[in-house]
């Protein structure tokens, strides 16, 4: 990345594991088709997210979940994710599975997502078929539905880190940037399709009558979409399994031309037979002081050393995490309460009125229109992701980051101060700008930081001592993505209190605006941008 090793248009990649034992590698250029295939995971995940947003509240209400358990349902998953993401990120950095470092975790988490959807969309039907006692049926239905919601949220939030680390591992710097844009593009498309599917009244269509309820219809669509998208994703780009390339290599066996192996075939990375690059054993063999990968994994995955690595992150990583936390806090504050805001404030409905009253029907109409607003958000997120590639050459990552926060802050402030149906729907496009910004710019900055570190290490003597930070791409991506869980905790625990105190959901939109504008100042003053 930035270094020229005799091959035009190529970039050097070096492992960020603790002692860099596996040398450097030169990932080949990835085709647009492969990057699109890699992005299908984001399409499937966001489709299922949109289905959850549309159906999880009706599901929880229909099974009779007590109000006292609502906060536990929404807070348990982000708390678990916030605590466990860096740990699993460290494990994936040192995973030695033959299938690669990230894909085993992506597969396991996608199966957890499917299981979670199965439980919360079908729990009532399954329990009704197995349990006859009404009281036991109620307890089992509530328990299974809660477990399904928590499991799905946990896995869906968690999976973003391994997906991003997988992209970083197998792509050159230019392909990382393209891949992140495709991720944001397909995230928007998946969300839009999910919201549109949720807006259809399946119960009165033939498919709904055949399957029983609209919950079963959406489960069928979601399960098929999730399975297909993740199969395509996992088959998109071959991943290098983490093995000790220097295990059976002596200095005499290293070929004269570093771009070729001893048998004349090109190899790259920390695997035995992957084409289009080369293995550099100089960093792997340092005077017989090489450590076994298992010993490294044990040391790096020790909780104490992991916490030390996170605490000793360079300041610019820490500032990026804080800016990501601010952005997601503002964005989720608006998203969590947006349909309720439309129903109560814009349409002047009352969710606490009798279900056959005019006020309640007006509220429901506002919620439906709010769902269309979220669909507009997803569509514009995709469109803006496409134009980001052109904008970045003019205003840079700093300009993109600042603009996303500024437009979102001004848009939500205007919505809160002047609630109107048409202006609110138009300004939902600015939510898409913020969504695309959060999905791309911070990870682009992580990639820039990694490239800068790799270039510095290339300039050091081959036998130089590593920094011993213990950080890897998986840990860095996990530290960034777990800010989303922390934002969920802050929003879930704080905004409910604000709404109860003020008696109006307008405070939520105004809070989102204020937080986003604070984020503008933070990303302009404290986040470091690589020139």
Coordinates of C-alpha atoms in Angstrom, one line a residue, residues 91-494:
X91 CA -10.1 -14.7 18.2
X92 CA -10.7 -14.2 14.5
X93 CA -7.3 -12.4 14.1
X94 CA -5.7 -15.7 15.2
X95 CA -8.1 -18.2 13.8
X96 CA -6.3 -21.0 12.0
X97 CA -9.2 -22.7 10.3
X98 CA -8.5 -24.0 6.8
X99 CA -11.5 -21.9 5.5
X100 CA -9.9 -18.7 6.6
X101 CA -9.9 -16.4 9.6
X102 CA -13.2 -14.5 9.2
X103 CA -15.5 -16.8 7.3
X104 CA -16.0 -19.4 10.0
X105 CA -17.3 -16.6 12.3
X106 CA -19.4 -15.1 9.6
X107 CA -21.0 -18.5 8.9
X108 CA -21.7 -19.1 12.6
X109 CA -23.2 -15.6 13.1
X110 CA -25.4 -15.9 10.0
X111 CA -26.8 -19.2 11.4
X112 CA -27.5 -17.4 14.7
X113 CA -29.4 -14.7 12.7
X114 CA -31.5 -17.4 11.0
X115 CA -32.2 -19.1 14.3
X116 CA -33.2 -15.8 15.9
X117 CA -35.6 -15.0 13.1
X118 CA -37.1 -18.5 13.3
X119 CA -37.8 -18.1 17.0
X120 CA -39.3 -14.6 17.0
X121 CA -41.4 -15.0 13.9
X122 CA -42.5 -18.5 14.5
X123 CA -42.3 -18.9 18.3
X124 CA -46.1 -18.4 18.8
X125 CA -47.0 -21.0 16.1
X126 CA -44.6 -23.6 17.3
X127 CA -45.5 -23.2 21.0
X128 CA -49.2 -23.4 20.1
X129 CA -48.7 -26.7 18.4
X130 CA -46.7 -28.2 21.3
X131 CA -48.2 -26.7 24.5
X132 CA -51.9 -26.9 25.4
X133 CA -51.9 -25.3 28.8
X134 CA -52.7 -21.6 28.3
X135 CA -50.6 -20.3 31.1
X136 CA -47.6 -22.4 30.2
X137 CA -48.1 -21.5 26.5
X138 CA -47.9 -17.8 27.4
X139 CA -44.7 -18.2 29.4
X140 CA -43.0 -20.3 26.7
X141 CA -44.1 -18.0 23.8
X142 CA -42.8 -14.9 25.5
X143 CA -39.6 -16.6 26.5
X144 CA -38.9 -18.0 23.0
X145 CA -39.8 -14.7 21.3
X146 CA -37.5 -12.7 23.6
X147 CA -34.7 -15.2 23.0
X148 CA -35.2 -14.9 19.2
X149 CA -35.1 -11.1 19.2
X150 CA -32.0 -11.0 21.4
X151 CA -30.2 -13.7 19.4
X152 CA -31.0 -12.0 16.1
X153 CA -30.0 -8.6 17.2
X154 CA -26.8 -9.9 18.8
X155 CA -25.7 -11.8 15.7
X156 CA -26.8 -9.1 13.2
X157 CA -24.9 -6.4 15.1
X158 CA -21.9 -8.6 15.7
X159 CA -21.4 -9.8 12.1
X160 CA -20.5 -6.4 10.7
X161 CA -17.0 -6.5 12.3
X162 CA -15.9 -9.9 10.7
X163 CA -17.4 -8.9 7.3
X164 CA -15.3 -5.6 7.3
X165 CA -12.2 -7.5 8.5
X166 CA -12.7 -10.1 5.8
X167 CA -12.8 -7.3 3.2
X168 CA -9.6 -5.7 4.6
X169 CA -7.8 -9.0 4.6
X170 CA -8.3 -9.9 1.0
X171 CA -8.3 -6.6 -0.9
X172 CA -5.8 -3.9 -1.8
X173 CA -6.4 -0.4 -0.6
X174 CA -8.3 0.7 -3.7
X175 CA -10.4 -2.4 -3.6
X176 CA -11.1 -1.8 0.1
X177 CA -12.5 1.6 -0.7
X178 CA -14.6 0.2 -3.6
X179 CA -15.8 -2.6 -1.4
X180 CA -16.9 -0.3 1.4
X181 CA -18.9 1.8 -1.1
X182 CA -20.6 -1.4 -2.5
X183 CA -21.3 -2.4 1.1
X184 CA -23.2 0.9 1.7
X185 CA -24.9 0.7 -1.6
X186 CA -26.3 -2.8 -1.0
X187 CA -27.1 -2.0 2.6
X188 CA -29.5 0.7 1.3
X189 CA -31.0 -1.6 -1.3
X190 CA -31.5 -4.3 1.3
X191 CA -33.2 -2.0 3.7
X192 CA -35.4 -0.5 1.1
X193 CA -36.6 -3.9 -0.1
X194 CA -37.1 -5.1 3.4
X195 CA -39.3 -2.0 4.3
X196 CA -41.3 -2.4 1.1
X197 CA -41.9 -6.1 1.8
X198 CA -43.0 -5.2 5.3
X199 CA -45.4 -2.6 4.0
X200 CA -47.4 -5.2 2.0
X201 CA -50.5 -6.6 3.7
X202 CA -49.7 -10.2 3.2
X203 CA -52.5 -11.5 5.4
X204 CA -55.1 -10.7 2.8
X205 CA -53.1 -12.2 -0.1
X206 CA -53.0 -15.8 -1.2
X207 CA -49.5 -16.5 0.1
X208 CA -50.5 -15.2 3.5
X209 CA -53.6 -17.5 3.6
X210 CA -51.5 -20.5 2.5
X211 CA -48.7 -20.0 5.1
X212 CA -51.1 -18.9 7.9
X213 CA -50.0 -15.4 8.9
X214 CA -47.9 -12.5 7.5
X215 CA -45.2 -13.4 10.1
X216 CA -44.7 -16.8 8.3
X217 CA -44.6 -15.1 4.9
X218 CA -41.9 -12.7 6.0
X219 CA -40.0 -15.5 7.6
X220 CA -40.0 -17.4 4.4
X221 CA -38.7 -14.3 2.4
X222 CA -36.2 -13.4 5.1
X223 CA -34.8 -16.9 5.5
X224 CA -34.4 -17.4 1.7
X225 CA -32.8 -13.9 1.3
X226 CA -30.4 -14.4 4.2
X227 CA -29.3 -17.9 3.1
X228 CA -28.8 -16.9 -0.5
X229 CA -26.9 -13.7 0.2
X230 CA -24.5 -15.3 2.7
X231 CA -23.8 -18.3 0.5
X232 CA -22.8 -15.8 -2.3
X233 CA -20.8 -13.7 0.2
X234 CA -18.9 -16.7 1.6
X235 CA -18.0 -17.8 -1.9
X236 CA -17.0 -14.4 -3.1
X237 CA -13.3 -14.1 -2.5
X238 CA -10.9 -16.9 -1.3
X239 CA -9.6 -16.1 2.1
X240 CA -6.1 -16.9 3.2
X241 CA -6.0 -19.4 6.2
X242 CA -3.6 -18.3 8.9
X243 CA -0.7 -20.7 8.9
X244 CA 3.0 -20.5 9.7
X245 CA 4.6 -20.0 6.3
X246 CA 8.1 -20.1 7.8
X247 CA 7.5 -23.4 9.5
X248 CA 9.5 -25.5 7.0
X249 CA 11.4 -22.7 5.2
X250 CA 15.0 -22.0 5.7
X251 CA 16.8 -18.9 4.5
X252 CA 18.5 -21.0 1.8
X253 CA 15.0 -22.0 0.4
X254 CA 13.9 -18.4 -0.1
X255 CA 13.7 -17.7 -3.9
X256 CA 15.9 -15.0 -5.4
X257 CA 12.9 -13.3 -7.0
X258 CA 10.7 -12.4 -4.0
X259 CA 7.6 -12.2 -6.3
X260 CA 8.0 -15.9 -7.2
X261 CA 8.0 -19.1 -5.1
X262 CA 10.6 -21.8 -5.6
X263 CA 8.4 -23.6 -8.2
X264 CA 7.8 -20.4 -10.2
X265 CA 4.2 -19.9 -9.1
X266 CA 3.1 -16.7 -7.5
X267 CA 2.0 -16.9 -3.9
X268 CA 0.8 -14.3 -1.3
X269 CA 0.0 -14.0 2.3
X270 CA 0.2 -16.5 5.1
X271 CA -0.9 -19.5 3.2
X272 CA 0.9 -22.2 1.2
X273 CA -0.7 -22.0 -2.2
X274 CA -2.5 -18.8 -3.0
X275 CA -1.7 -17.1 -6.3
X276 CA -0.9 -13.5 -7.4
X277 CA 1.5 -12.4 -4.7
X278 CA 4.5 -13.5 -2.7
X279 CA 5.6 -14.6 0.7
X280 CA 8.2 -12.6 2.5
X281 CA 9.9 -14.8 5.1
X282 CA 12.3 -12.1 6.4
X283 CA 9.8 -11.0 9.1
X284 CA 8.8 -14.6 9.8
X285 CA 12.4 -15.8 10.5
X286 CA 14.3 -13.6 12.9
X287 CA 17.3 -15.5 14.1
X288 CA 15.4 -18.5 15.3
X289 CA 13.2 -16.4 17.5
X290 CA 10.0 -17.2 15.7
X291 CA 7.0 -18.0 17.9
X292 CA 4.5 -20.7 17.1
X293 CA 1.1 -19.4 16.0
X294 CA -0.7 -21.3 18.8
X295 CA 1.4 -19.5 21.4
X296 CA 0.6 -16.2 19.8
X297 CA -3.1 -16.9 19.7
X298 CA -3.1 -17.9 23.4
X299 CA -1.3 -14.7 24.4
X300 CA -3.3 -12.4 22.1
X301 CA -6.6 -13.9 23.1
X302 CA -5.9 -13.6 26.8
X303 CA -8.5 -11.1 28.2
X304 CA -5.9 -9.1 30.1
X305 CA -3.7 -8.6 27.1
X306 CA -6.7 -7.8 25.0
X307 CA -8.0 -5.1 27.3
X308 CA -4.4 -3.8 27.5
X309 CA -4.3 -3.6 23.7
X310 CA -7.6 -1.8 23.5
X311 CA -6.6 0.6 26.3
X312 CA -3.3 1.4 24.5
X313 CA -4.9 2.0 21.1
X314 CA -3.3 5.0 19.3
X315 CA -5.1 8.2 20.1
X316 CA -6.4 8.6 16.5
X317 CA -8.1 5.2 16.7
X318 CA -9.7 6.2 20.0
X319 CA -11.0 9.5 18.5
X320 CA -12.4 7.7 15.6
X321 CA -14.3 5.3 17.9
X322 CA -15.7 8.3 19.8
X323 CA -16.9 10.0 16.6
X324 CA -18.5 6.8 15.5
X325 CA -20.3 6.6 18.9
X326 CA -21.5 10.1 18.6
X327 CA -22.8 9.5 15.1
X328 CA -24.6 6.3 15.8
X329 CA -26.1 7.8 19.0
X330 CA -27.7 10.6 16.9
X331 CA -28.8 8.3 14.1
X332 CA -30.3 5.6 16.3
X333 CA -32.1 8.2 18.5
X334 CA -33.9 9.4 15.5
X335 CA -34.5 5.9 13.9
X336 CA -35.8 4.2 17.1
X337 CA -38.5 6.8 17.6
X338 CA -39.2 8.1 14.0
X339 CA -42.4 6.2 13.3
X340 CA -43.7 7.1 16.7
X341 CA -42.8 10.7 16.0
X342 CA -44.7 10.6 12.7
X343 CA -47.8 9.1 14.4
X344 CA -47.9 11.4 17.4
X345 CA -46.4 14.7 16.4
X346 CA -46.8 15.0 12.6
X347 CA -50.2 13.2 12.4
X348 CA -51.4 14.2 15.9
X349 CA -52.5 10.6 16.7
X350 CA -52.7 9.0 20.1
X351 CA -51.3 5.5 20.6
X352 CA -52.9 5.2 24.0
X353 CA -56.5 5.7 22.7
X354 CA -58.9 2.8 22.2
X355 CA -57.9 0.7 19.1
X356 CA -61.2 1.5 17.3
X357 CA -60.9 5.3 18.0
X358 CA -60.1 7.9 15.4
X359 CA -57.0 9.1 17.2
X360 CA -55.5 5.6 17.2
X361 CA -56.3 5.0 13.5
X362 CA -54.6 8.4 12.7
X363 CA -51.6 7.3 14.8
X364 CA -51.4 4.0 12.8
X365 CA -51.5 6.0 9.6
X366 CA -48.6 8.1 10.8
X367 CA -46.6 5.0 11.6
X368 CA -47.3 3.6 8.1
X369 CA -46.1 6.9 6.5
X370 CA -43.1 6.8 8.8
X371 CA -42.2 3.4 7.4
X372 CA -42.2 4.9 3.9
X373 CA -39.9 7.6 5.3
X374 CA -37.5 4.9 6.4
X375 CA -37.7 3.4 2.9
X376 CA -36.7 6.8 1.5
X377 CA -33.8 6.8 3.9
X378 CA -32.6 3.4 2.6
X379 CA -32.9 4.4 -1.1
X380 CA -31.0 7.6 -0.6
X381 CA -28.4 5.8 1.4
X382 CA -27.7 3.7 -1.7
X383 CA -27.7 6.6 -4.1
X384 CA -25.4 8.7 -1.9
X385 CA -23.0 5.7 -1.5
X386 CA -22.7 5.7 -5.3
X387 CA -21.9 9.4 -5.5
X388 CA -19.5 9.3 -2.6
X389 CA -16.9 7.8 -4.9
X390 CA -17.0 11.0 -7.0
X391 CA -17.3 13.4 -4.0
X392 CA -14.3 12.0 -2.1
X393 CA -11.9 13.2 -4.8
X394 CA -13.1 16.8 -4.3
X395 CA -13.8 17.1 -0.6
X396 CA -11.9 14.2 0.9
X397 CA -12.9 11.9 3.7
X398 CA -13.0 14.8 6.2
X399 CA -15.4 16.7 4.0
X400 CA -17.6 13.6 3.6
X401 CA -17.6 12.9 7.3
X402 CA -18.4 16.5 8.3
X403 CA -21.1 16.9 5.6
X404 CA -22.9 13.7 6.7
X405 CA -23.1 14.8 10.3
X406 CA -24.0 18.4 9.4
X407 CA -26.8 17.6 7.0
X408 CA -28.3 15.1 9.4
X409 CA -28.1 17.5 12.3
X410 CA -29.8 20.3 10.4
X411 CA -32.4 18.0 8.9
X412 CA -33.5 16.5 12.1
X413 CA -33.5 19.9 13.8
X414 CA -35.8 21.3 11.1
X415 CA -38.1 18.2 11.4
X416 CA -38.3 18.7 15.2
X417 CA -39.0 22.4 15.1
X418 CA -41.4 22.4 12.1
X419 CA -43.1 19.0 11.9
X420 CA -44.9 18.6 8.5
X421 CA -45.7 15.5 6.5
X422 CA -44.2 16.5 3.2
X423 CA -41.1 18.3 4.5
X424 CA -40.4 15.4 6.9
X425 CA -40.6 12.8 4.0
X426 CA -38.3 15.0 1.9
X427 CA -35.8 15.4 4.7
X428 CA -35.7 11.6 5.2
X429 CA -33.2 11.7 2.3
X430 CA -30.7 13.3 4.7
X431 CA -31.1 10.3 7.0
X432 CA -29.7 8.2 4.1
X433 CA -26.7 10.6 3.8
X434 CA -25.9 9.9 7.5
X435 CA -26.5 6.2 7.1
X436 CA -24.1 5.9 4.2
X437 CA -21.5 8.1 5.9
X438 CA -21.5 5.9 9.0
X439 CA -21.2 2.7 7.0
X440 CA -18.3 3.9 4.8
X441 CA -16.1 6.8 6.1
X442 CA -15.0 5.4 9.5
X443 CA -14.0 2.1 7.9
X444 CA -12.2 4.0 5.1
X445 CA -10.3 5.8 7.8
X446 CA -9.4 2.5 9.5
X447 CA -8.1 1.3 6.2
X448 CA -6.0 4.5 5.8
X449 CA -4.6 4.0 9.3
X450 CA -3.7 0.4 8.6
X451 CA -2.0 1.4 5.3
X452 CA 0.0 4.1 7.1
X453 CA 1.2 1.6 9.7
X454 CA 2.1 -0.9 7.1
X455 CA 4.2 1.6 5.2
X456 CA 6.0 2.6 8.3
X457 CA 6.8 -1.0 9.1
X458 CA 8.1 -1.5 5.5
X459 CA 10.6 1.3 6.1
X460 CA 11.9 -0.4 9.2
X461 CA 14.8 -2.9 9.2
X462 CA 13.6 -6.4 8.6
X463 CA 14.9 -7.6 11.9
X464 CA 13.4 -4.6 13.8
X465 CA 11.4 -5.2 16.9
X466 CA 7.6 -5.1 16.4
X467 CA 5.5 -2.7 18.5
X468 CA 3.9 -5.5 20.4
X469 CA 0.5 -3.8 20.5
X470 CA -1.4 -7.1 20.1
X471 CA -4.0 -5.4 17.8
X472 CA -5.2 -6.8 14.6
X473 CA -7.7 -5.9 11.9
X474 CA -10.3 -7.9 13.7
X475 CA -9.8 -6.1 17.0
X476 CA -9.8 -2.7 15.3
X477 CA -13.0 -3.4 13.3
X478 CA -14.6 -4.9 16.4
X479 CA -13.7 -1.8 18.5
X480 CA -15.3 0.4 15.9
X481 CA -18.5 -1.6 15.4
X482 CA -19.1 -2.2 19.1
X483 CA -19.6 1.6 19.3
X484 CA -23.0 0.8 17.7
X485 CA -23.9 -1.4 20.6
X486 CA -22.8 1.3 23.1
X487 CA -24.9 3.8 21.2
X488 CA -27.9 1.5 21.5
X489 CA -27.3 1.2 25.2
X490 CA -27.2 5.0 25.6
X491 CA -30.3 5.5 23.4
X492 CA -32.3 2.7 25.0
X493 CA -31.4 3.8 28.5
X494 CA -31.5 7.6 28.2

